[in-house]
Amino acid sequence: MAEVTIGEYLVSVRMIGVDDGVGLENVVNSFQVTPTEGLLELRSGNPGEPGPQGPDAWPWVWRGDVADMAALNAIRPTLGLGNRGWAYRVVSNNSVMYWDGETFYPFVNAFGAEGPRGEPNALTIGTVTTLDEGENAVATITGTAPNQTLNLAIPRGGVGEEGPPGGPGPIMTAADVDDTVPLEDRSVLVFDEDTELWKPAPWPGWLGPWGLAGDSFSSGSNVSAATTTIATITIPAQKVAWRPMVEGGVHTQIHVQSVGEARVDAEVRIGSASGTIIGYGGGFPSANVFRCPIMPYSETALAPDSTTGVVPANTSVTLYVVLSRNLGTRNYSWTNQRANLHVWGIPVIAP
């Protein structure tokens, strides 16, 4: 604001800096005049270049709390350049006052503001020890957040009153169960006459099935060999001794001139192509294509304690599907279309 005399008049002149928002240069400035006042609008210039880097702030030295500004002002005369960086908390207005060597700089509302969310702490239970009755419980936390471990020491309580009868407990803790035998998946309890205790034993039900489909069999035409292996299947070791039960079939043809001149049969043998027969399907002694239906078979009478065809526990075994010309000398053919073999395992339980 300035006052100047124009003729017989005393005039006030106000100069106002106007920000045009776009920083244009060479814009005509406005000057408005009234009989008693002149208004001059000066456009603002473009932003200048950044100034030089200022000196680093003096390191903070925390000096504690003061009750209010009066208490801080009482300290001020004792401060000089040698006290740069000293900081105080003014409790009355919750501010921090920083001394730069000449004056205090305020930081208002410096305490009590909500900080950033911290990482969640994963507190895991470490050791739990038992102290004697009457001792004080102890809890210690080790490690650094967010991964820490809680260790507890808990005193033993006194003997309480006898409670009501509980429910059924784990069978393996029963007095008449032999807990030295490992309990495994699908185990059942069997009675051991020698120890007069119950003990876990493998499930006595049927095992499997395992099986072969047509693409696991070979095909042959006009074959002259007395026997031909057309498929094999290996059964993995089982936890119990067992006997294979087989079922299936294969289409064959014997090349004969008259009925009964020759015949080719399907056999399932255990262990090798010449092993014990456990499955059999009789062929048809004519030139027709015939499906040999493979069924369980034994060349000896069986009893519960028979060893014929028994696979020992923990032993794998391979079964062989063999075509055997058991009559005549004519050639034969077979196809793998619709050929199949199913194998079940019957556990052998000692009588």
Short mmCIF file of C-alpha atoms in Angstrom, two decimals:
data_model
loop_
_atom_site.label_atom_id
_atom_site.label_comp_id
_atom_site.label_asym_id
_atom_site.label_seq_id
_atom_site.Cartn_x
_atom_site.Cartn_y
_atom_site.Cartn_z
CA MET A 1 0.00 0.00 0.00
CA ALA A 2 1.38 3.40 -0.98
CA GLU A 3 -0.08 6.94 -0.91
CA VAL A 4 0.77 9.46 -3.65
CA THR A 5 -0.51 13.00 -4.49
CA ILE A 6 -2.07 13.40 -7.93
CA GLY A 7 -3.03 17.01 -8.51
CA GLU A 8 -5.09 18.03 -5.52
CA TYR A 9 -5.83 14.44 -4.51
CA LEU A 10 -4.14 12.08 -2.12
CA VAL A 11 -4.46 8.63 -3.75
CA SER A 12 -3.83 5.18 -2.26
CA VAL A 13 -2.17 2.61 -4.52
CA ARG A 14 -2.33 -1.16 -3.76
CA MET A 15 -0.10 -3.59 -5.64
CA ILE A 16 -1.33 -7.24 -5.61
CA GLY A 17 0.59 -10.25 -6.91
CA VAL A 18 -1.77 -12.40 -9.00
CA ASP A 19 -1.10 -16.09 -9.70
CA ASP A 20 -2.52 -16.75 -13.15
CA GLY A 21 -2.10 -20.50 -12.71
CA VAL A 22 -0.21 -21.13 -15.95
CA GLY A 23 2.97 -19.10 -15.52
CA LEU A 24 2.63 -17.21 -18.86
CA GLU A 25 5.27 -14.59 -19.58
CA ASN A 26 4.76 -11.08 -21.02
CA VAL A 27 1.15 -10.86 -19.88
CA VAL A 28 -0.21 -7.31 -19.67
CA ASN A 29 -0.75 -6.35 -16.06
CA SER A 30 -3.98 -4.69 -14.99
CA PHE A 31 -3.99 -1.19 -13.41
CA GLN A 32 -7.33 0.17 -12.26
CA VAL A 33 -7.75 3.74 -11.05
CA THR A 34 -10.55 5.41 -9.13
CA PRO A 35 -10.59 8.96 -7.88
CA THR A 36 -9.11 7.84 -4.60
CA GLU A 37 -7.43 4.54 -5.28
CA GLY A 38 -5.32 2.70 -7.85
CA LEU A 39 -5.20 -1.14 -8.07
CA LEU A 40 -2.17 -2.68 -9.81
CA GLU A 41 -2.20 -6.44 -10.43
CA LEU A 42 1.24 -7.93 -11.03
CA ARG A 43 1.42 -11.38 -12.59
CA SER A 44 3.60 -13.92 -10.79
CA GLY A 45 6.70 -15.13 -12.57
CA ASN A 46 7.79 -18.69 -13.41
CA PRO A 47 9.26 -20.89 -10.68
CA GLY A 48 12.94 -20.26 -10.14
CA GLU A 49 15.76 -22.82 -10.10
CA PRO A 50 16.17 -24.95 -6.97
CA GLY A 51 18.32 -23.34 -4.37
CA PRO A 52 21.51 -24.82 -2.95
CA GLN A 53 21.35 -27.82 -0.61
CA GLY A 54 21.02 -26.72 2.96
CA PRO A 55 23.12 -28.10 5.80
CA ASP A 56 22.13 -31.34 7.52
CA ALA A 57 20.00 -31.03 10.59
CA TRP A 58 21.83 -31.33 13.87
CA PRO A 59 21.43 -34.85 15.39
CA TRP A 60 18.68 -35.14 17.96
CA VAL A 61 19.55 -35.51 21.63
CA TRP A 62 16.53 -36.49 23.70
CA ARG A 63 16.35 -34.51 26.92
CA GLY A 64 13.07 -35.85 28.38
CA ASP A 65 9.81 -34.21 29.45
CA VAL A 66 8.94 -30.72 30.68
CA ALA A 67 5.55 -29.93 32.16
CA ASP A 68 4.55 -26.96 29.99
CA MET A 69 5.85 -24.03 27.90
CA ALA A 70 6.66 -22.05 31.03
CA ALA A 71 9.02 -24.77 32.16
CA LEU A 72 10.59 -24.87 28.69
CA ASN A 73 11.04 -21.09 28.62
CA ALA A 74 12.82 -21.34 31.95
CA ILE A 75 15.38 -23.63 30.32
CA ARG A 76 15.81 -21.54 27.15
CA PRO A 77 18.25 -18.92 28.57
CA THR A 78 20.69 -21.72 29.39
CA LEU A 79 20.82 -23.03 25.81
CA GLY A 80 23.26 -21.98 23.11
CA LEU A 81 25.00 -23.28 19.98
CA GLY A 82 26.57 -26.07 21.97
CA ASN A 83 23.13 -27.46 22.70
CA ARG A 84 21.98 -27.84 19.08
CA GLY A 85 19.80 -30.89 18.56
CA TRP A 86 18.40 -31.01 22.07
CA ALA A 87 14.73 -32.05 22.08
CA TYR A 88 12.10 -31.88 24.82
CA ARG A 89 8.58 -33.19 25.15
CA VAL A 90 6.10 -30.58 26.40
CA VAL A 91 3.55 -32.69 28.25
CA SER A 92 0.82 -30.03 28.41
CA ASN A 93 0.37 -29.75 24.63
CA ASN A 94 1.86 -33.12 23.56
CA SER A 95 4.50 -31.48 21.36
CA VAL A 96 8.22 -31.95 20.81
CA MET A 97 10.44 -28.83 20.81
CA TYR A 98 13.74 -29.05 18.91
CA TRP A 99 16.56 -26.53 19.68
CA ASP A 100 18.58 -25.50 16.57
CA GLY A 101 21.09 -23.37 18.48
CA GLU A 102 19.02 -20.16 18.32
CA THR A 103 15.37 -21.08 18.75
CA PHE A 104 12.95 -23.92 19.32
CA TYR A 105 11.17 -25.59 16.39
CA PRO A 106 7.83 -27.16 17.40
CA PHE A 107 6.48 -30.57 16.32
CA VAL A 108 2.84 -30.52 17.38
CA ASN A 109 0.84 -33.63 18.36
CA ALA A 110 4.03 -35.64 18.36
CA PHE A 111 2.78 -38.38 20.70
CA GLY A 112 -0.24 -40.65 20.66
CA ALA A 113 -0.78 -40.72 16.90
CA GLU A 114 -1.56 -44.12 15.38
CA GLY A 115 1.50 -45.60 13.74
CA PRO A 116 1.71 -47.95 10.75
CA ARG A 117 0.37 -51.48 11.17
CA GLY A 118 3.12 -53.81 12.29
CA GLU A 119 3.77 -57.31 10.99
CA PRO A 120 1.70 -60.04 12.72
CA ASN A 121 3.71 -61.92 15.29
CA ALA A 122 3.86 -65.73 14.94
CA LEU A 123 4.10 -66.87 18.54
CA THR A 124 4.75 -70.60 18.83
CA ILE A 125 4.87 -72.78 21.92
CA GLY A 126 8.38 -73.97 22.72
CA THR A 127 9.20 -75.95 25.84
CA VAL A 128 6.69 -76.67 28.61
CA THR A 129 8.26 -77.86 31.84
CA THR A 130 6.67 -78.89 35.12
CA LEU A 131 7.67 -77.24 38.39
CA ASP A 132 7.10 -78.52 41.89
CA GLU A 133 3.82 -77.79 43.57
CA GLY A 134 3.73 -74.28 45.04
CA GLU A 135 6.37 -72.74 42.77
CA ASN A 136 5.61 -69.68 40.65
CA ALA A 137 4.79 -70.14 36.99
CA VAL A 138 7.34 -68.71 34.55
CA ALA A 139 6.78 -67.58 30.95
CA THR A 140 9.60 -66.40 28.71
CA ILE A 141 9.54 -65.23 25.10
CA THR A 142 12.61 -65.73 22.94
CA GLY A 143 13.44 -64.61 19.42
CA THR A 144 12.55 -61.44 17.57
CA ALA A 145 9.24 -60.46 16.01
CA PRO A 146 7.53 -61.58 13.92
CA ASN A 147 8.80 -65.05 14.85
CA GLN A 148 8.96 -65.67 18.59
CA THR A 149 8.76 -68.67 20.89
CA LEU A 150 6.85 -68.88 24.18
CA ASN A 151 8.44 -71.15 26.82
CA LEU A 152 6.40 -72.09 29.89
CA ALA A 153 7.21 -73.53 33.29
CA ILE A 154 4.04 -74.50 35.14
CA PRO A 155 3.85 -75.71 38.75
CA ARG A 156 2.28 -79.08 39.42
CA GLY A 157 -1.10 -78.90 41.06
CA GLY A 158 -2.13 -80.77 44.14
CA VAL A 159 -3.96 -84.08 44.12
CA GLY A 160 -7.60 -83.50 43.38
CA GLU A 161 -10.68 -85.49 44.29
CA GLU A 162 -11.37 -88.70 42.45
CA GLY A 163 -13.50 -87.99 39.44
CA PRO A 164 -16.30 -90.02 37.86
CA PRO A 165 -15.46 -93.02 35.68
CA GLY A 166 -14.16 -92.01 32.31
CA GLY A 167 -15.20 -93.17 28.88
CA PRO A 168 -13.54 -95.90 26.83
CA GLY A 169 -9.81 -95.40 26.34
CA PRO A 170 -7.47 -96.38 23.48
CA ILE A 171 -7.54 -100.12 22.91
CA MET A 172 -3.74 -100.31 22.79
CA THR A 173 -3.54 -99.23 26.44
CA ALA A 174 -5.73 -102.08 27.64
CA ALA A 175 -4.07 -104.58 29.99
CA ASP A 176 -4.83 -107.56 27.74
CA VAL A 177 -3.38 -106.03 24.55
CA ASP A 178 0.24 -106.55 23.50
CA ASP A 179 1.43 -102.99 22.77
CA THR A 180 4.89 -104.18 21.62
CA VAL A 181 3.42 -105.07 18.21
CA PRO A 182 3.13 -101.93 16.02
CA LEU A 183 -0.39 -100.81 15.16
CA GLU A 184 -0.64 -100.20 11.40
CA ASP A 185 -3.30 -98.99 9.00
CA ARG A 186 -6.18 -101.51 8.58
CA SER A 187 -4.94 -103.67 11.45
CA VAL A 188 -7.30 -105.83 13.49
CA LEU A 189 -6.84 -107.49 16.86
CA VAL A 190 -6.23 -111.24 17.01
CA PHE A 191 -5.72 -113.42 20.06
CA ASP A 192 -2.26 -114.90 20.58
CA GLU A 193 -2.60 -118.20 22.47
CA ASP A 194 1.10 -118.21 23.40
CA THR A 195 1.07 -114.83 25.17
CA GLU A 196 -2.69 -114.91 25.97
CA LEU A 197 -2.87 -111.33 24.76
CA TRP A 198 -4.59 -109.60 21.88
CA LYS A 199 -2.22 -108.15 19.31
CA PRO A 200 -2.54 -106.16 16.05
CA ALA A 201 -2.50 -108.21 12.85
CA PRO A 202 -3.00 -107.30 9.17
CA TRP A 203 -6.56 -107.11 7.88
CA PRO A 204 -7.65 -110.67 6.97
CA GLY A 205 -10.00 -109.63 4.15
CA TRP A 206 -9.36 -110.16 0.44
CA LEU A 207 -6.60 -108.14 -1.18
CA GLY A 208 -6.61 -106.42 -4.55
CA PRO A 209 -7.92 -106.64 -7.11
CA TRP A 210 -5.15 -106.39 -9.69
CA GLY A 211 -5.81 -106.94 -13.36
CA LEU A 212 -4.73 -106.97 -16.98
CA ALA A 213 -6.70 -105.63 -19.94
CA GLY A 214 -6.38 -106.54 -23.60
CA ASP A 215 -3.43 -104.28 -24.38
CA SER A 216 -1.37 -106.17 -21.78
CA PHE A 217 -1.72 -109.41 -23.77
CA SER A 218 0.10 -110.38 -26.96
CA SER A 219 -1.56 -111.67 -30.14
CA GLY A 220 -0.31 -114.54 -32.31
CA SER A 221 -1.21 -116.30 -35.56
CA ASN A 222 -0.52 -119.88 -36.68
CA VAL A 223 1.94 -120.54 -33.84
CA SER A 224 3.51 -124.01 -33.60
CA ALA A 225 5.16 -123.83 -30.12
CA ALA A 226 3.81 -126.24 -27.53
CA THR A 227 3.49 -123.41 -24.95
CA THR A 228 3.47 -119.63 -25.33
CA THR A 229 3.45 -116.98 -22.58
CA ILE A 230 0.98 -114.31 -23.67
CA ALA A 231 0.92 -112.04 -20.56
CA THR A 232 2.46 -111.56 -17.11
CA ILE A 233 1.43 -109.60 -14.03
CA THR A 234 3.57 -108.84 -10.97
CA ILE A 235 1.79 -108.46 -7.62
CA PRO A 236 3.65 -106.38 -5.00
CA ALA A 237 4.63 -107.81 -1.63
CA GLN A 238 1.80 -108.05 0.92
CA LYS A 239 2.00 -108.05 4.72
CA VAL A 240 0.38 -111.49 4.99
CA ALA A 241 0.75 -114.82 3.26
CA TRP A 242 -1.93 -115.15 0.59
CA ARG A 243 -3.25 -117.36 -2.22
CA PRO A 244 -4.13 -115.90 -5.67
CA MET A 245 -7.69 -116.21 -6.94
CA VAL A 246 -7.76 -115.60 -10.74
CA GLU A 247 -10.52 -115.07 -13.30
CA GLY A 248 -10.44 -113.99 -16.94
CA GLY A 249 -10.34 -115.28 -20.48
CA VAL A 250 -8.71 -115.15 -23.94
CA HIS A 251 -10.01 -115.94 -27.45
CA THR A 252 -8.12 -118.81 -29.16
CA GLN A 253 -8.39 -120.92 -32.32
CA ILE A 254 -6.83 -124.32 -33.04
CA HIS A 255 -6.19 -125.01 -36.75
CA VAL A 256 -7.53 -128.55 -37.14
CA GLN A 257 -9.09 -130.50 -39.98
CA SER A 258 -11.53 -132.39 -37.78
CA VAL A 259 -13.04 -132.01 -34.31
CA GLY A 260 -10.89 -133.48 -31.52
CA GLU A 261 -7.68 -133.47 -33.54
CA ALA A 262 -5.97 -130.89 -31.25
CA ARG A 263 -6.75 -128.39 -28.47
CA VAL A 264 -5.01 -125.35 -26.92
CA ASP A 265 -5.81 -124.37 -23.31
CA ALA A 266 -5.22 -121.17 -21.25
CA GLU A 267 -3.32 -121.55 -17.97
CA VAL A 268 -2.20 -119.17 -15.20
CA ARG A 269 0.99 -120.31 -13.49
CA ILE A 270 2.70 -118.83 -10.44
CA GLY A 271 6.39 -117.89 -10.29
CA SER A 272 7.31 -118.96 -13.85
CA ALA A 273 5.82 -120.19 -17.13
CA SER A 274 6.19 -123.73 -15.81
CA GLY A 275 5.17 -123.04 -12.19
CA THR A 276 2.20 -124.34 -10.28
CA ILE A 277 -1.11 -123.92 -12.12
CA ILE A 278 -3.55 -121.70 -10.22
CA GLY A 279 -5.93 -120.88 -13.10
CA TYR A 280 -7.21 -122.87 -16.07
CA GLY A 281 -9.44 -122.44 -19.11
CA GLY A 282 -10.06 -125.41 -21.42
CA GLY A 283 -9.94 -124.76 -25.18
CA PHE A 284 -12.31 -126.03 -27.91
CA PRO A 285 -10.94 -128.80 -30.17
CA SER A 286 -12.33 -127.39 -33.42
CA ALA A 287 -11.39 -124.66 -35.87
CA ASN A 288 -13.88 -122.24 -34.33
CA VAL A 289 -12.69 -119.11 -32.48
CA PHE A 290 -13.39 -119.86 -28.81
CA ARG A 291 -12.99 -117.90 -25.59
CA CYS A 292 -11.10 -119.91 -22.99
CA PRO A 293 -12.67 -118.86 -19.66
CA ILE A 294 -9.92 -118.78 -17.03
CA MET A 295 -11.11 -119.89 -13.57
CA PRO A 296 -9.38 -120.84 -10.28
CA TYR A 297 -7.74 -124.24 -10.49
CA SER A 298 -5.57 -126.56 -8.41
CA GLU A 299 -4.08 -129.90 -9.39
CA THR A 300 -4.11 -131.00 -5.72
CA ALA A 301 -6.73 -131.05 -3.02
CA LEU A 302 -6.66 -127.95 -0.79
CA ALA A 303 -7.07 -127.48 2.95
CA PRO A 304 -6.66 -124.41 5.19
CA ASP A 305 -3.05 -125.37 5.90
CA SER A 306 -2.14 -126.27 2.28
CA THR A 307 0.94 -124.53 0.84
CA THR A 308 -0.06 -124.97 -2.81
CA GLY A 309 -0.02 -121.62 -4.58
CA VAL A 310 0.65 -119.68 -1.36
CA VAL A 311 2.70 -116.48 -1.66
CA PRO A 312 4.72 -115.80 1.55
CA ALA A 313 4.27 -112.49 3.38
CA ASN A 314 6.47 -109.59 2.25
CA THR A 315 7.22 -111.33 -1.07
CA SER A 316 6.30 -110.11 -4.55
CA VAL A 317 5.20 -112.66 -7.16
CA THR A 318 4.73 -112.79 -10.94
CA LEU A 319 1.86 -114.70 -12.56
CA TYR A 320 2.19 -116.02 -16.14
CA VAL A 321 -0.69 -116.47 -18.58
CA VAL A 322 0.33 -119.37 -20.84
CA LEU A 323 -1.31 -121.00 -23.87
CA SER A 324 -0.58 -124.74 -23.72
CA ARG A 325 -1.36 -127.21 -26.52
CA ASN A 326 -2.44 -130.14 -24.38
CA LEU A 327 -3.80 -132.25 -27.29
CA GLY A 328 -2.40 -132.89 -30.77
CA THR A 329 0.24 -131.02 -32.75
CA ARG A 330 -1.72 -128.52 -34.83
CA ASN A 331 -0.83 -124.79 -34.88
CA TYR A 332 -2.99 -122.26 -33.09
CA SER A 333 -3.79 -118.51 -33.00
CA TRP A 334 -5.10 -116.07 -30.41
CA THR A 335 -6.08 -112.40 -30.13
CA ASN A 336 -5.77 -109.87 -27.33
CA GLN A 337 -9.15 -108.36 -28.10
CA ARG A 338 -11.34 -108.69 -24.98
CA ALA A 339 -8.58 -110.67 -23.23
CA ASN A 340 -8.45 -110.01 -19.51
CA LEU A 341 -7.23 -111.33 -16.16
CA HIS A 342 -8.35 -110.36 -12.66
CA VAL A 343 -6.39 -111.34 -9.54
CA TRP A 344 -7.58 -111.24 -5.92
CA GLY A 345 -5.54 -112.20 -2.90
CA ILE A 346 -7.05 -114.47 -0.22
CA PRO A 347 -5.09 -114.13 3.07
CA VAL A 348 -3.95 -117.43 4.53
CA ILE A 349 -4.91 -117.60 8.21
CA ALA A 350 -3.37 -120.38 10.23
CA PRO A 351 -5.97 -122.70 11.74
#
